[in-house]
mmCIF file of C-alpha atoms in Angstrom:
data_model
loop_
_atom_site.group_PDB
_atom_site.id
_atom_site.type_symbol
_atom_site.label_atom_id
_atom_site.label_comp_id
_atom_site.label_asym_id
_atom_site.label_seq_id
_atom_site.Cartn_x
_atom_site.Cartn_y
_atom_site.Cartn_z
ATOM 1 C CA MET A 26 -208.059 -57.493 34.442
ATOM 2 C CA PRO A 27 -207.149 -60.947 35.779
ATOM 3 C CA LYS A 28 -206.047 -61.262 39.412
ATOM 4 C CA VAL A 29 -202.849 -63.103 38.457
ATOM 5 C CA ARG A 30 -200.555 -62.106 35.575
ATOM 6 C CA PHE A 31 -197.011 -62.721 34.414
ATOM 7 C CA ALA A 32 -194.691 -59.911 35.510
ATOM 8 C CA ASN A 33 -193.690 -58.774 32.023
ATOM 9 C CA PHE A 34 -197.208 -57.915 30.846
ATOM 10 C CA GLU A 35 -199.114 -54.772 31.799
ATOM 11 C CA ASP A 36 -201.250 -53.932 28.739
ATOM 12 C CA GLU A 37 -205.035 -53.903 29.019
ATOM 13 C CA TRP A 38 -206.922 -56.912 27.707
ATOM 14 C CA GLU A 39 -208.941 -56.052 24.609
ATOM 15 C CA GLN A 40 -212.693 -56.754 24.562
ATOM 16 C CA ARG A 41 -214.286 -57.737 21.274
ATOM 17 C CA LYS A 42 -216.855 -60.163 19.924
ATOM 18 C CA LEU A 43 -215.746 -63.730 19.340
ATOM 19 C CA GLY A 44 -216.662 -63.390 15.664
ATOM 20 C CA GLU A 45 -214.246 -60.456 15.362
ATOM 21 C CA TYR A 46 -211.314 -62.507 16.637
ATOM 22 C CA GLY A 47 -211.870 -65.258 14.055
ATOM 23 C CA ASN A 48 -214.380 -67.101 11.894
ATOM 24 C CA PHE A 49 -216.323 -70.344 12.149
ATOM 25 C CA TYR A 50 -217.279 -73.116 9.757
ATOM 26 C CA TYR A 51 -218.573 -76.666 10.175
ATOM 27 C CA GLY A 52 -216.625 -79.868 9.712
ATOM 28 C CA LYS A 53 -217.799 -82.330 7.092
ATOM 29 C CA SER A 54 -218.735 -86.014 6.977
ATOM 30 C CA ALA A 55 -216.605 -88.723 8.732
ATOM 31 C CA PRO A 56 -219.658 -90.573 10.174
ATOM 32 C CA LYS A 57 -219.233 -93.400 12.673
ATOM 33 C CA TRP A 58 -219.758 -96.173 10.115
ATOM 34 C CA SER A 59 -216.818 -94.866 8.062
ATOM 35 C CA VAL A 60 -214.354 -95.190 10.953
ATOM 36 C CA THR A 61 -212.783 -98.633 10.561
ATOM 37 C CA GLU A 62 -209.439 -100.353 11.070
ATOM 38 C CA ASP A 63 -208.882 -100.408 7.303
ATOM 39 C CA ALA A 64 -209.558 -96.682 6.819
ATOM 40 C CA THR A 65 -206.517 -94.525 6.107
ATOM 41 C CA THR A 66 -207.551 -90.873 6.437
ATOM 42 C CA PRO A 67 -206.981 -89.493 9.965
ATOM 43 C CA CYS A 68 -210.019 -87.768 11.458
ATOM 44 C CA VAL A 69 -211.443 -86.221 14.618
ATOM 45 C CA ARG A 70 -215.081 -86.900 15.530
ATOM 46 C CA TYR A 71 -217.172 -84.801 17.905
ATOM 47 C CA GLY A 72 -217.508 -87.502 20.566
ATOM 48 C CA GLU A 73 -213.740 -87.595 20.965
ATOM 49 C CA LEU A 74 -213.768 -83.967 22.110
ATOM 50 C CA TYR A 75 -215.696 -85.205 25.158
ATOM 51 C CA THR A 76 -213.855 -88.464 25.820
ATOM 52 C CA LYS A 77 -210.287 -88.380 24.500
ATOM 53 C CA PHE A 78 -208.931 -84.847 24.298
ATOM 54 C CA GLY A 79 -208.088 -81.951 26.565
ATOM 55 C CA ALA A 80 -207.308 -78.444 25.368
ATOM 56 C CA LYS A 81 -204.760 -79.773 22.845
ATOM 57 C CA ILE A 82 -205.039 -82.545 20.246
ATOM 58 C CA ASP A 83 -201.615 -83.966 19.424
ATOM 59 C CA ARG A 84 -202.617 -87.563 18.726
ATOM 60 C CA ILE A 85 -205.229 -89.040 16.373
ATOM 61 C CA TYR A 86 -207.298 -92.096 17.316
ATOM 62 C CA SER A 87 -209.637 -92.517 14.317
ATOM 63 C CA HIS A 88 -209.448 -92.923 10.548
ATOM 64 C CA THR A 89 -212.263 -92.567 8.021
ATOM 65 C CA SER A 90 -212.902 -94.245 4.679
ATOM 66 C CA ILE A 91 -214.818 -91.269 3.252
ATOM 67 C CA PRO A 92 -213.229 -89.990 -0.009
ATOM 68 C CA LYS A 93 -210.925 -87.049 0.651
ATOM 69 C CA GLU A 94 -212.816 -84.751 -1.713
ATOM 70 C CA ASN A 95 -215.827 -85.035 0.621
ATOM 71 C CA LEU A 96 -213.927 -83.994 3.746
ATOM 72 C CA LYS A 97 -212.605 -80.808 5.342
ATOM 73 C CA PHE A 98 -209.029 -80.879 6.579
ATOM 74 C CA SER A 99 -207.119 -79.073 9.310
ATOM 75 C CA THR A 100 -204.133 -76.783 8.924
ATOM 76 C CA GLY A 101 -202.959 -77.240 12.532
ATOM 77 C CA TYR A 102 -204.353 -73.958 13.892
ATOM 78 C CA GLU A 103 -208.038 -74.763 14.412
ATOM 79 C CA VAL A 104 -210.014 -74.717 17.656
ATOM 80 C CA LEU A 105 -212.701 -77.419 17.592
ATOM 81 C CA VAL A 106 -216.024 -76.835 19.355
ATOM 82 C CA PRO A 107 -218.523 -79.700 19.763
ATOM 83 C CA ARG A 108 -221.764 -78.991 17.934
ATOM 84 C CA VAL A 109 -223.838 -81.840 19.413
ATOM 85 C CA GLY A 110 -224.022 -83.145 22.976
ATOM 86 C CA GLU A 111 -226.160 -83.969 25.993
ATOM 87 C CA ASP A 112 -225.061 -81.717 28.879
ATOM 88 C CA PRO A 113 -225.086 -78.008 27.891
ATOM 89 C CA LEU A 114 -222.168 -77.352 30.248
ATOM 90 C CA ASP A 115 -219.981 -79.760 28.271
ATOM 91 C CA PHE A 116 -220.035 -77.784 25.028
ATOM 92 C CA ALA A 117 -217.034 -75.733 26.152
ATOM 93 C CA LYS A 118 -214.834 -78.850 25.936
ATOM 94 C CA CYS A 119 -212.944 -77.331 23.041
ATOM 95 C CA SER A 120 -209.586 -78.451 21.694
ATOM 96 C CA TRP A 121 -206.813 -76.997 19.583
ATOM 97 C CA LEU A 122 -206.081 -79.391 16.708
ATOM 98 C CA THR A 123 -202.311 -79.125 16.332
ATOM 99 C CA ILE A 124 -201.955 -81.599 13.452
ATOM 100 C CA PRO A 125 -202.445 -80.594 9.796
ATOM 101 C CA ASP A 126 -204.297 -82.691 7.200
ATOM 102 C CA VAL A 127 -206.745 -84.248 9.658
ATOM 103 C CA ALA A 128 -210.375 -84.573 8.550
ATOM 104 C CA ILE A 129 -212.782 -82.752 10.880
ATOM 105 C CA GLY A 130 -216.161 -84.407 11.473
ATOM 106 C CA GLU A 131 -219.420 -82.706 10.573
ATOM 107 C CA MET A 132 -220.734 -82.371 14.139
ATOM 108 C CA ILE A 133 -217.877 -80.017 14.997
ATOM 109 C CA SER A 134 -217.728 -76.236 14.706
ATOM 110 C CA VAL A 135 -214.277 -75.144 13.561
ATOM 111 C CA TYR A 136 -212.907 -71.811 14.790
ATOM 112 C CA ASN A 137 -210.077 -70.198 12.830
ATOM 113 C CA THR A 138 -208.318 -67.280 14.484
ATOM 114 C CA LYS A 139 -205.115 -65.268 14.252
ATOM 115 C CA GLN A 140 -204.965 -65.358 18.047
ATOM 116 C CA ASN A 141 -203.050 -68.178 19.731
ATOM 117 C CA PRO A 142 -205.285 -71.245 19.208
ATOM 118 C CA GLN A 143 -204.080 -73.031 22.329
ATOM 119 C CA PHE A 144 -204.863 -69.973 24.446
ATOM 120 C CA MET A 145 -208.332 -69.731 22.880
ATOM 121 C CA ALA A 146 -209.099 -73.399 23.588
ATOM 122 C CA ILE A 147 -208.007 -72.981 27.214
ATOM 123 C CA TYR A 148 -210.020 -69.754 27.497
ATOM 124 C CA PHE A 149 -213.173 -71.428 26.147
ATOM 125 C CA ARG A 150 -212.804 -74.283 28.624
ATOM 126 C CA ALA A 151 -212.117 -71.985 31.584
ATOM 127 C CA LYS A 152 -214.474 -69.045 31.030
ATOM 128 C CA MET A 153 -217.071 -69.863 28.368
ATOM 129 C CA ARG A 154 -218.956 -72.825 29.876
ATOM 130 C CA LEU A 155 -221.990 -70.788 30.919
ATOM 131 C CA GLU A 156 -221.940 -68.582 27.811
ATOM 132 C CA PHE A 157 -221.933 -71.625 25.547
ATOM 133 C CA ALA A 158 -224.535 -73.446 27.681
ATOM 134 C CA LYS A 159 -226.979 -70.517 27.438
ATOM 135 C CA ARG A 160 -226.916 -70.829 23.648
ATOM 136 C CA VAL A 161 -227.540 -74.577 23.419
ATOM 137 C CA GLU A 162 -230.818 -75.726 21.832
ATOM 138 C CA GLY A 163 -232.668 -79.025 22.092
ATOM 139 C CA GLY A 164 -233.634 -81.705 24.597
ATOM 140 C CA ASN A 165 -231.800 -84.954 25.332
ATOM 141 C CA VAL A 166 -229.546 -84.384 22.330
ATOM 142 C CA SER A 167 -228.664 -80.693 22.145
ATOM 143 C CA ASN A 168 -227.130 -78.524 19.435
ATOM 144 C CA LEU A 169 -224.857 -75.498 19.559
ATOM 145 C CA TYR A 170 -224.751 -73.539 16.306
ATOM 146 C CA PHE A 171 -221.715 -71.335 15.782
ATOM 147 C CA SER A 172 -223.889 -68.421 14.661
ATOM 148 C CA TYR A 173 -224.994 -68.165 18.313
ATOM 149 C CA LEU A 174 -221.386 -67.842 19.492
ATOM 150 C CA GLU A 175 -220.156 -65.053 17.263
ATOM 151 C CA ASP A 176 -221.630 -62.223 19.377
ATOM 152 C CA ILE A 177 -220.132 -63.378 22.693
ATOM 153 C CA LEU A 178 -217.970 -60.640 24.223
ATOM 154 C CA LEU A 179 -214.601 -61.706 25.561
ATOM 155 C CA SER A 180 -211.433 -59.959 26.633
ATOM 156 C CA ILE A 181 -208.054 -61.302 25.602
ATOM 157 C CA PRO A 182 -204.459 -60.108 26.084
ATOM 158 C CA SER A 183 -201.684 -59.439 23.601
ATOM 159 C CA LEU A 184 -200.418 -62.341 21.517
ATOM 160 C CA GLY A 185 -197.248 -62.526 23.601
ATOM 161 C CA GLU A 186 -199.210 -62.877 26.832
ATOM 162 C CA GLN A 187 -201.486 -65.458 25.203
ATOM 163 C CA ILE A 188 -198.448 -67.558 24.308
ATOM 164 C CA SER A 189 -197.073 -67.320 27.865
ATOM 165 C CA ILE A 190 -200.409 -68.323 29.401
ATOM 166 C CA ALA A 191 -200.839 -71.224 26.975
ATOM 167 C CA ALA A 192 -197.302 -72.478 27.664
ATOM 168 C CA PHE A 193 -197.889 -72.291 31.432
ATOM 169 C CA PHE A 194 -201.029 -74.432 31.284
ATOM 170 C CA SER A 195 -199.405 -76.803 28.796
ATOM 171 C CA ARG A 196 -196.613 -77.460 31.306
ATOM 172 C CA LEU A 197 -199.200 -78.092 34.020
ATOM 173 C CA ASP A 198 -201.035 -80.558 31.765
ATOM 174 C CA ASP A 199 -197.773 -82.372 31.011
ATOM 175 C CA THR A 200 -197.028 -82.642 34.734
ATOM 176 C CA ILE A 201 -200.521 -83.994 35.405
ATOM 177 C CA LYS A 202 -200.065 -86.655 32.702
ATOM 178 C CA ILE A 203 -196.755 -87.751 34.211
ATOM 179 C CA GLN A 204 -198.287 -88.024 37.687
ATOM 180 C CA GLN A 205 -201.317 -89.900 36.329
ATOM 181 C CA ASN A 206 -198.999 -92.399 34.634
ATOM 182 C CA LYS A 207 -197.081 -92.856 37.890
ATOM 183 C CA LEU A 208 -200.358 -93.354 39.752
ATOM 184 C CA GLY A 209 -201.441 -95.987 37.244
ATOM 185 C CA GLN A 210 -198.133 -97.809 37.644
ATOM 186 C CA LEU A 211 -198.448 -97.766 41.441
ATOM 187 C CA LYS A 212 -201.996 -99.136 41.263
ATOM 188 C CA ASN A 213 -200.824 -101.962 39.013
ATOM 189 C CA LEU A 214 -197.914 -102.671 41.374
ATOM 190 C CA LYS A 215 -200.274 -102.776 44.353
ATOM 191 C CA LYS A 216 -202.608 -105.119 42.486
ATOM 192 C CA ALA A 217 -199.723 -107.468 41.698
ATOM 193 C CA TYR A 218 -198.584 -107.494 45.341
ATOM 194 C CA LEU A 219 -202.121 -108.186 46.554
ATOM 195 C CA GLN A 220 -202.345 -111.144 44.201
ATOM 196 C CA ASN A 221 -198.963 -112.601 45.113
ATOM 197 C CA MET A 222 -198.322 -111.825 48.783
ATOM 198 C CA PHE A 223 -201.186 -113.853 50.238
ATOM 199 C CA ILE A 224 -201.846 -117.595 50.241
#
């Protein structure tokens, strides 16, 4: 059991294999060359999981020109797991894609689950780094196939407790964003003063 819990929850966490809590499939297409300013279909590419997103995706940065019939689209409940990367410890940088009808790139493993997807993304990031890293294959450019993840044992709480935990960390993330924005504004203000208060 975790050392810290919300007061209203006392049930044991249930241990099962990851593949029993949900199922995986791969994204499809949306290569780099297809992402242009003129493209109209919103998409998420694997590199963005490393550089643009935290545990929750609520904004889309890219659009692809690939025909829609050649793409796989989100429903708003998927957890995205990078399939390709360099550092094995980075493969746990998973994100819940909250937006429906977004094309999911081919170098992404998509996890569908009836558990709370935000909780699962946070759990992967917090507790699965070493488990994912042990299953990575390759050299400078490594791969993580979802078939290697399905047998991982993990313990999760009731759906109600999942929702409470996810909401707690979501509030923390929102607070961090606000403080980061304030920090950026202060740095810009300092820069302006430095440029204008000296001869």
